[in-house]
């Protein structure tokens, strides 16, 4: 997965089946940066391009690469489908 407009090191994203959460060591990629309930230690934002938006990406300074979590994607899709089915049923 590549994000337009960023240098090649920042551009690289890995789909990871073992990761629990999306994360990046590149704070500059994150829009809407928020601190979580855990205080300032955990910062979460969204990565946006013209083609897509990945919500709930964690900033992890110690990380060595950008990661898209397959588990988090699957969970987000499940939640979206559940909400959609409730909306259609009403």
PDB file of N, CA, C and O in Angstrom, residues 16-76:
ATOM      1  N   UNK A  16      -0.391  -6.768   8.090  1.00  0.00           N
ATOM      2  CA  UNK A  16       0.141  -7.690   9.091  1.00  0.00           C
ATOM      3  C   UNK A  16      -0.992  -8.483   9.734  1.00  0.00           C
ATOM      4  O   UNK A  16      -1.883  -7.900  10.366  1.00  0.00           O
ATOM      5  N   UNK A  17      -0.972  -9.795   9.574  1.00  0.00           N
ATOM      6  CA  UNK A  17      -2.016 -10.650  10.147  1.00  0.00           C
ATOM      7  C   UNK A  17      -1.831 -10.869  11.639  1.00  0.00           C
ATOM      8  O   UNK A  17      -2.755 -11.321  12.307  1.00  0.00           O
ATOM      9  N   UNK A  18      -0.677 -10.557  12.184  1.00  0.00           N
ATOM     10  CA  UNK A  18      -0.423 -10.748  13.613  1.00  0.00           C
ATOM     11  C   UNK A  18      -0.598  -9.462  14.427  1.00  0.00           C
ATOM     12  O   UNK A  18      -0.686  -9.516  15.651  1.00  0.00           O
ATOM     13  N   UNK A  19      -0.654  -8.318  13.784  1.00  0.00           N
ATOM     14  CA  UNK A  19      -0.782  -7.041  14.496  1.00  0.00           C
ATOM     15  C   UNK A  19      -2.204  -6.874  15.016  1.00  0.00           C
ATOM     16  O   UNK A  19      -3.171  -7.243  14.352  1.00  0.00           O
ATOM     17  N   UNK A  20      -2.316  -6.300  16.199  1.00  0.00           N
ATOM     18  CA  UNK A  20      -3.635  -6.044  16.784  1.00  0.00           C
ATOM     19  C   UNK A  20      -4.196  -4.697  16.360  1.00  0.00           C
ATOM     20  O   UNK A  20      -5.406  -4.501  16.356  1.00  0.00           O
ATOM     21  N   UNK A  21      -3.315  -3.738  16.021  1.00  0.00           N
ATOM     22  CA  UNK A  21      -3.743  -2.384  15.707  1.00  0.00           C
ATOM     23  C   UNK A  21      -2.919  -1.834  14.541  1.00  0.00           C
ATOM     24  O   UNK A  21      -1.772  -2.208  14.360  1.00  0.00           O
ATOM     25  N   UNK A  22      -3.519  -0.905  13.792  1.00  0.00           N
ATOM     26  CA  UNK A  22      -2.759  -0.147  12.795  1.00  0.00           C
ATOM     27  C   UNK A  22      -1.798   0.758  13.559  1.00  0.00           C
ATOM     28  O   UNK A  22      -2.161   1.316  14.601  1.00  0.00           O
ATOM     29  N   UNK A  23      -0.586   0.933  13.041  1.00  0.00           N
ATOM     30  CA  UNK A  23       0.338   1.857  13.690  1.00  0.00           C
ATOM     31  C   UNK A  23       1.405   2.367  12.728  1.00  0.00           C
ATOM     32  O   UNK A  23       1.653   1.759  11.688  1.00  0.00           O
ATOM     33  N   UNK A  24       2.001   3.500  13.111  1.00  0.00           N
ATOM     34  CA  UNK A  24       3.048   4.127  12.319  1.00  0.00           C
ATOM     35  C   UNK A  24       4.031   4.854  13.240  1.00  0.00           C
ATOM     36  O   UNK A  24       3.615   5.387  14.269  1.00  0.00           O
ATOM     37  N   UNK A  25       5.307   4.899  12.869  1.00  0.00           N
ATOM     38  CA  UNK A  25       6.261   5.727  13.604  1.00  0.00           C
ATOM     39  C   UNK A  25       6.330   7.158  13.042  1.00  0.00           C
ATOM     40  O   UNK A  25       7.116   7.974  13.501  1.00  0.00           O
ATOM     41  N   UNK A  26       5.504   7.459  12.033  1.00  0.00           N
ATOM     42  CA  UNK A  26       5.537   8.746  11.342  1.00  0.00           C
ATOM     43  C   UNK A  26       4.333   9.600  11.742  1.00  0.00           C
ATOM     44  O   UNK A  26       3.278   9.530  11.113  1.00  0.00           O
ATOM     45  N   UNK A  27       4.516  10.402  12.756  1.00  0.00           N
ATOM     46  CA  UNK A  27       3.416  11.234  13.274  1.00  0.00           C
ATOM     47  C   UNK A  27       2.843  12.149  12.200  1.00  0.00           C
ATOM     48  O   UNK A  27       1.652  12.437  12.188  1.00  0.00           O
ATOM     49  N   UNK A  28       3.678  12.594  11.260  1.00  0.00           N
ATOM     50  CA  UNK A  28       3.227  13.535  10.235  1.00  0.00           C
ATOM     51  C   UNK A  28       2.173  12.934   9.306  1.00  0.00           C
ATOM     52  O   UNK A  28       1.474  13.661   8.613  1.00  0.00           O
ATOM     53  N   UNK A  29       2.022  11.619   9.279  1.00  0.00           N
ATOM     54  CA  UNK A  29       0.998  10.983   8.450  1.00  0.00           C
ATOM     55  C   UNK A  29      -0.395  11.108   9.050  1.00  0.00           C
ATOM     56  O   UNK A  29      -1.389  10.942   8.356  1.00  0.00           O
ATOM     57  N   UNK A  30      -0.476  11.378  10.344  1.00  0.00           N
ATOM     58  CA  UNK A  30      -1.752  11.309  11.053  1.00  0.00           C
ATOM     59  C   UNK A  30      -2.497  12.636  11.059  1.00  0.00           C
ATOM     60  O   UNK A  30      -1.958  13.663  11.450  1.00  0.00           O
ATOM     61  N   UNK A  31      -3.748  12.586  10.603  1.00  0.00           N
ATOM     62  CA  UNK A  31      -4.673  13.706  10.738  1.00  0.00           C
ATOM     63  C   UNK A  31      -5.523  13.447  11.968  1.00  0.00           C
ATOM     64  O   UNK A  31      -5.656  12.311  12.421  1.00  0.00           O
ATOM     65  N   UNK A  32      -6.123  14.491  12.478  1.00  0.00           N
ATOM     66  CA  UNK A  32      -7.054  14.347  13.597  1.00  0.00           C
ATOM     67  C   UNK A  32      -6.400  13.617  14.770  1.00  0.00           C
ATOM     68  O   UNK A  32      -6.994  12.733  15.382  1.00  0.00           O
ATOM     69  N   UNK A  33      -5.162  13.970  15.078  1.00  0.00           N
ATOM     70  CA  UNK A  33      -4.407  13.290  16.135  1.00  0.00           C
ATOM     71  C   UNK A  33      -5.039  13.568  17.497  1.00  0.00           C
ATOM     72  O   UNK A  33      -5.246  14.706  17.883  1.00  0.00           O
ATOM     73  N   UNK A  34      -5.362  12.495  18.204  1.00  0.00           N
ATOM     74  CA  UNK A  34      -5.995  12.573  19.513  1.00  0.00           C
ATOM     75  C   UNK A  34      -5.198  11.770  20.525  1.00  0.00           C
ATOM     76  O   UNK A  34      -4.532  10.808  20.172  1.00  0.00           O
ATOM     77  N   UNK A  35      -5.333  12.129  21.785  1.00  0.00           N
ATOM     78  CA  UNK A  35      -4.790  11.300  22.860  1.00  0.00           C
ATOM     79  C   UNK A  35      -5.905  10.382  23.332  1.00  0.00           C
ATOM     80  O   UNK A  35      -7.065  10.773  23.383  1.00  0.00           O
ATOM     81  N   UNK A  36      -5.569   9.171  23.669  1.00  0.00           N
ATOM     82  CA  UNK A  36      -6.582   8.213  24.108  1.00  0.00           C
ATOM     83  C   UNK A  36      -6.869   8.379  25.589  1.00  0.00           C
ATOM     84  O   UNK A  36      -6.294   9.229  26.265  1.00  0.00           O
ATOM     85  N   UNK A  37      -7.717   7.521  26.106  1.00  0.00           N
ATOM     86  CA  UNK A  37      -8.040   7.516  27.528  1.00  0.00           C
ATOM     87  C   UNK A  37      -6.831   7.187  28.387  1.00  0.00           C
ATOM     88  O   UNK A  37      -6.834   7.420  29.577  1.00  0.00           O
ATOM     89  N   UNK A  38      -5.809   6.603  27.776  1.00  0.00           N
ATOM     90  CA  UNK A  38      -4.604   6.220  28.509  1.00  0.00           C
ATOM     91  C   UNK A  38      -3.668   7.415  28.711  1.00  0.00           C
ATOM     92  O   UNK A  38      -2.552   7.261  29.155  1.00  0.00           O
ATOM     93  N   UNK A  39      -4.118   8.591  28.370  1.00  0.00           N
ATOM     94  CA  UNK A  39      -3.285   9.773  28.531  1.00  0.00           C
ATOM     95  C   UNK A  39      -2.491  10.072  27.275  1.00  0.00           C
ATOM     96  O   UNK A  39      -2.791   9.587  26.202  1.00  0.00           O
ATOM     97  N   UNK A  40      -1.464  10.878  27.416  1.00  0.00           N
ATOM     98  CA  UNK A  40      -0.681  11.306  26.265  1.00  0.00           C
ATOM     99  C   UNK A  40       0.246  10.230  25.720  1.00  0.00           C
ATOM    100  O   UNK A  40       0.866  10.421  24.693  1.00  0.00           O
ATOM    101  N   UNK A  41       0.365   9.108  26.413  1.00  0.00           N
ATOM    102  CA  UNK A  41       1.249   8.048  25.923  1.00  0.00           C
ATOM    103  C   UNK A  41       0.747   7.451  24.620  1.00  0.00           C
ATOM    104  O   UNK A  41       1.528   7.052  23.777  1.00  0.00           O
ATOM    105  N   UNK A  42      -0.552   7.351  24.436  1.00  0.00           N
ATOM    106  CA  UNK A  42      -1.117   6.738  23.242  1.00  0.00           C
ATOM    107  C   UNK A  42      -1.810   7.806  22.416  1.00  0.00           C
ATOM    108  O   UNK A  42      -2.760   8.429  22.873  1.00  0.00           O
ATOM    109  N   UNK A  43      -1.311   8.027  21.203  1.00  0.00           N
ATOM    110  CA  UNK A  43      -1.906   9.002  20.302  1.00  0.00           C
ATOM    111  C   UNK A  43      -2.446   8.275  19.090  1.00  0.00           C
ATOM    112  O   UNK A  43      -1.778   7.396  18.539  1.00  0.00           O
ATOM    113  N   UNK A  44      -3.652   8.639  18.687  1.00  0.00           N
ATOM    114  CA  UNK A  44      -4.344   7.963  17.594  1.00  0.00           C
ATOM    115  C   UNK A  44      -4.847   9.002  16.609  1.00  0.00           C
ATOM    116  O   UNK A  44      -5.348  10.046  16.995  1.00  0.00           O
ATOM    117  N   UNK A  45      -4.714   8.695  15.328  1.00  0.00           N
ATOM    118  CA  UNK A  45      -5.211   9.578  14.285  1.00  0.00           C
ATOM    119  C   UNK A  45      -5.654   8.778  13.081  1.00  0.00           C
ATOM    120  O   UNK A  45      -5.760   7.555  13.140  1.00  0.00           O
ATOM    121  N   UNK A  46      -5.893   9.467  11.986  1.00  0.00           N
ATOM    122  CA  UNK A  46      -6.305   8.830  10.735  1.00  0.00           C
ATOM    123  C   UNK A  46      -5.274   9.131   9.662  1.00  0.00           C
ATOM    124  O   UNK A  46      -4.712  10.224   9.625  1.00  0.00           O
ATOM    125  N   UNK A  47      -5.052   8.164   8.800  1.00  0.00           N
ATOM    126  CA  UNK A  47      -4.215   8.362   7.622  1.00  0.00           C
ATOM    127  C   UNK A  47      -5.162   8.532   6.447  1.00  0.00           C
ATOM    128  O   UNK A  47      -6.028   7.690   6.204  1.00  0.00           O
ATOM    129  N   UNK A  48      -5.025   9.659   5.723  1.00  0.00           N
ATOM    130  CA  UNK A  48      -5.923   9.955   4.612  1.00  0.00           C
ATOM    131  C   UNK A  48      -5.136  10.140   3.320  1.00  0.00           C
ATOM    132  O   UNK A  48      -4.061  10.723   3.327  1.00  0.00           O
ATOM    133  N   UNK A  49      -5.699   9.629   2.245  1.00  0.00           N
ATOM    134  CA  UNK A  49      -5.196   9.903   0.902  1.00  0.00           C
ATOM    135  C   UNK A  49      -6.401  10.267   0.044  1.00  0.00           C
ATOM    136  O   UNK A  49      -7.530  10.282   0.532  1.00  0.00           O
ATOM    137  N   UNK A  50      -6.186  10.506  -1.227  1.00  0.00           N
ATOM    138  CA  UNK A  50      -7.312  10.762  -2.126  1.00  0.00           C
ATOM    139  C   UNK A  50      -8.150   9.509  -2.320  1.00  0.00           C
ATOM    140  O   UNK A  50      -9.335   9.592  -2.607  1.00  0.00           O
ATOM    141  N   UNK A  51      -7.551   8.334  -2.157  1.00  0.00           N
ATOM    142  CA  UNK A  51      -8.244   7.080  -2.430  1.00  0.00           C
ATOM    143  C   UNK A  51      -8.919   6.452  -1.210  1.00  0.00           C
ATOM    144  O   UNK A  51      -9.910   5.760  -1.347  1.00  0.00           O
ATOM    145  N   UNK A  52      -8.376   6.652  -0.027  1.00  0.00           N
ATOM    146  CA  UNK A  52      -8.905   5.975   1.146  1.00  0.00           C
ATOM    147  C   UNK A  52      -8.552   6.708   2.431  1.00  0.00           C
ATOM    148  O   UNK A  52      -7.738   7.626   2.435  1.00  0.00           O
ATOM    149  N   UNK A  53      -9.190   6.258   3.506  1.00  0.00           N
ATOM    150  CA  UNK A  53      -8.897   6.767   4.841  1.00  0.00           C
ATOM    151  C   UNK A  53      -8.799   5.566   5.771  1.00  0.00           C
ATOM    152  O   UNK A  53      -9.653   4.681   5.750  1.00  0.00           O
ATOM    153  N   UNK A  54      -7.744   5.521   6.556  1.00  0.00           N
ATOM    154  CA  UNK A  54      -7.576   4.463   7.558  1.00  0.00           C
ATOM    155  C   UNK A  54      -7.724   5.122   8.926  1.00  0.00           C
ATOM    156  O   UNK A  54      -6.864   5.886   9.342  1.00  0.00           O
ATOM    157  N   UNK A  55      -8.844   4.848   9.615  1.00  0.00           N
ATOM    158  CA  UNK A  55      -9.050   5.458  10.935  1.00  0.00           C
ATOM    159  C   UNK A  55      -8.332   4.674  12.031  1.00  0.00           C
ATOM    160  O   UNK A  55      -7.928   3.529  11.839  1.00  0.00           O
ATOM    161  N   UNK A  56      -8.192   5.308  13.165  1.00  0.00           N
ATOM    162  CA  UNK A  56      -7.674   4.674  14.381  1.00  0.00           C
ATOM    163  C   UNK A  56      -6.277   4.077  14.193  1.00  0.00           C
ATOM    164  O   UNK A  56      -6.003   2.946  14.554  1.00  0.00           O
ATOM    165  N   UNK A  57      -5.371   4.874  13.618  1.00  0.00           N
ATOM    166  CA  UNK A  57      -3.973   4.477  13.464  1.00  0.00           C
ATOM    167  C   UNK A  57      -3.199   5.032  14.657  1.00  0.00           C
ATOM    168  O   UNK A  57      -3.269   6.219  14.951  1.00  0.00           O
ATOM    169  N   UNK A  58      -2.477   4.163  15.340  1.00  0.00           N
ATOM    170  CA  UNK A  58      -1.716   4.567  16.522  1.00  0.00           C
ATOM    171  C   UNK A  58      -0.336   5.095  16.126  1.00  0.00           C
ATOM    172  O   UNK A  58       0.301   4.548  15.231  1.00  0.00           O
ATOM    173  N   UNK A  59       0.086   6.149  16.809  1.00  0.00           N
ATOM    174  CA  UNK A  59       1.452   6.628  16.659  1.00  0.00           C
ATOM    175  C   UNK A  59       2.310   5.871  17.660  1.00  0.00           C
ATOM    176  O   UNK A  59       2.081   5.918  18.858  1.00  0.00           O
ATOM    177  N   UNK A  60       3.279   5.114  17.132  1.00  0.00           N
ATOM    178  CA  UNK A  60       4.193   4.334  17.974  1.00  0.00           C
ATOM    179  C   UNK A  60       5.608   4.730  17.568  1.00  0.00           C
ATOM    180  O   UNK A  60       6.127   4.260  16.554  1.00  0.00           O
ATOM    181  N   UNK A  61       6.209   5.587  18.356  1.00  0.00           N
ATOM    182  CA  UNK A  61       7.521   6.133  18.024  1.00  0.00           C
ATOM    183  C   UNK A  61       8.561   5.034  17.834  1.00  0.00           C
ATOM    184  O   UNK A  61       9.444   5.147  16.986  1.00  0.00           O
ATOM    185  N   UNK A  62       8.479   3.965  18.588  1.00  0.00           N
ATOM    186  CA  UNK A  62       9.470   2.895  18.532  1.00  0.00           C
ATOM    187  C   UNK A  62       9.264   1.933  17.361  1.00  0.00           C
ATOM    188  O   UNK A  62      10.102   1.065  17.122  1.00  0.00           O
ATOM    189  N   UNK A  63       8.156   2.054  16.662  1.00  0.00           N
ATOM    190  CA  UNK A  63       7.875   1.145  15.546  1.00  0.00           C
ATOM    191  C   UNK A  63       8.912   1.333  14.446  1.00  0.00           C
ATOM    192  O   UNK A  63       9.490   2.407  14.284  1.00  0.00           O
ATOM    193  N   UNK A  64       9.140   0.277  13.690  1.00  0.00           N
ATOM    194  CA  UNK A  64      10.129   0.332  12.611  1.00  0.00           C
ATOM    195  C   UNK A  64       9.485   0.398  11.229  1.00  0.00           C
ATOM    196  O   UNK A  64      10.187   0.519  10.233  1.00  0.00           O
ATOM    197  N   UNK A  65       8.139   0.293  11.182  1.00  0.00           N
ATOM    198  CA  UNK A  65       7.445   0.315   9.892  1.00  0.00           C
ATOM    199  C   UNK A  65       5.995   0.714  10.099  1.00  0.00           C
ATOM    200  O   UNK A  65       5.477   0.661  11.210  1.00  0.00           O
ATOM    201  N   UNK A  66       5.340   1.085   9.014  1.00  0.00           N
ATOM    202  CA  UNK A  66       3.907   1.359   9.017  1.00  0.00           C
ATOM    203  C   UNK A  66       3.175   0.036   8.881  1.00  0.00           C
ATOM    204  O   UNK A  66       3.519  -0.779   8.020  1.00  0.00           O
ATOM    205  N   UNK A  67       2.163  -0.176   9.710  1.00  0.00           N
ATOM    206  CA  UNK A  67       1.447  -1.455   9.708  1.00  0.00           C
ATOM    207  C   UNK A  67      -0.056  -1.227   9.612  1.00  0.00           C
ATOM    208  O   UNK A  67      -0.620  -0.409  10.345  1.00  0.00           O
ATOM    209  N   UNK A  68      -0.695  -1.968   8.709  1.00  0.00           N
ATOM    210  CA  UNK A  68      -2.148  -2.066   8.655  1.00  0.00           C
ATOM    211  C   UNK A  68      -2.496  -3.438   9.225  1.00  0.00           C
ATOM    212  O   UNK A  68      -2.053  -4.469   8.720  1.00  0.00           O
ATOM    213  N   UNK A  69      -3.263  -3.443  10.296  1.00  0.00           N
ATOM    214  CA  UNK A  69      -3.645  -4.680  10.971  1.00  0.00           C
ATOM    215  C   UNK A  69      -4.832  -5.325  10.267  1.00  0.00           C
ATOM    216  O   UNK A  69      -5.910  -4.726  10.164  1.00  0.00           O
ATOM    217  N   UNK A  70      -4.660  -6.562   9.812  1.00  0.00           N
ATOM    218  CA  UNK A  70      -5.754  -7.303   9.191  1.00  0.00           C
ATOM    219  C   UNK A  70      -6.866  -7.541  10.217  1.00  0.00           C
ATOM    220  O   UNK A  70      -8.051  -7.422   9.907  1.00  0.00           O
ATOM    221  N   UNK A  71      -6.493  -7.810  11.458  1.00  0.00           N
ATOM    222  CA  UNK A  71      -7.483  -8.032  12.516  1.00  0.00           C
ATOM    223  C   UNK A  71      -8.326  -6.781  12.751  1.00  0.00           C
ATOM    224  O   UNK A  71      -9.549  -6.865  12.903  1.00  0.00           O
ATOM    225  N   UNK A  72      -7.695  -5.621  12.786  1.00  0.00           N
ATOM    226  CA  UNK A  72      -8.452  -4.386  13.004  1.00  0.00           C
ATOM    227  C   UNK A  72      -9.338  -4.082  11.807  1.00  0.00           C
ATOM    228  O   UNK A  72     -10.474  -3.638  11.974  1.00  0.00           O
ATOM    229  N   UNK A  73      -8.866  -4.340  10.593  1.00  0.00           N
ATOM    230  CA  UNK A  73      -9.702  -4.156   9.409  1.00  0.00           C
ATOM    231  C   UNK A  73     -10.936  -5.055   9.475  1.00  0.00           C
ATOM    232  O   UNK A  73     -12.057  -4.617   9.209  1.00  0.00           O
ATOM    233  N   UNK A  74     -10.737  -6.321   9.833  1.00  0.00           N
ATOM    234  CA  UNK A  74     -11.850  -7.265   9.920  1.00  0.00           C
ATOM    235  C   UNK A  74     -12.858  -6.821  10.985  1.00  0.00           C
ATOM    236  O   UNK A  74     -14.075  -6.877  10.767  1.00  0.00           O
ATOM    237  N   UNK A  75     -12.364  -6.364  12.118  1.00  0.00           N
ATOM    238  CA  UNK A  75     -13.242  -5.894  13.187  1.00  0.00           C
ATOM    239  C   UNK A  75     -14.041  -4.679  12.726  1.00  0.00           C
ATOM    240  O   UNK A  75     -15.261  -4.611  12.940  1.00  0.00           O
ATOM    241  N   UNK A  76     -13.375  -3.722  12.088  1.00  0.00           N
ATOM    242  CA  UNK A  76     -14.060  -2.525  11.610  1.00  0.00           C
ATOM    243  C   UNK A  76     -15.139  -2.865  10.594  1.00  0.00           C
ATOM    244  O   UNK A  76     -16.223  -2.285  10.608  1.00  0.00           O
TER     245      UNK A  76
END
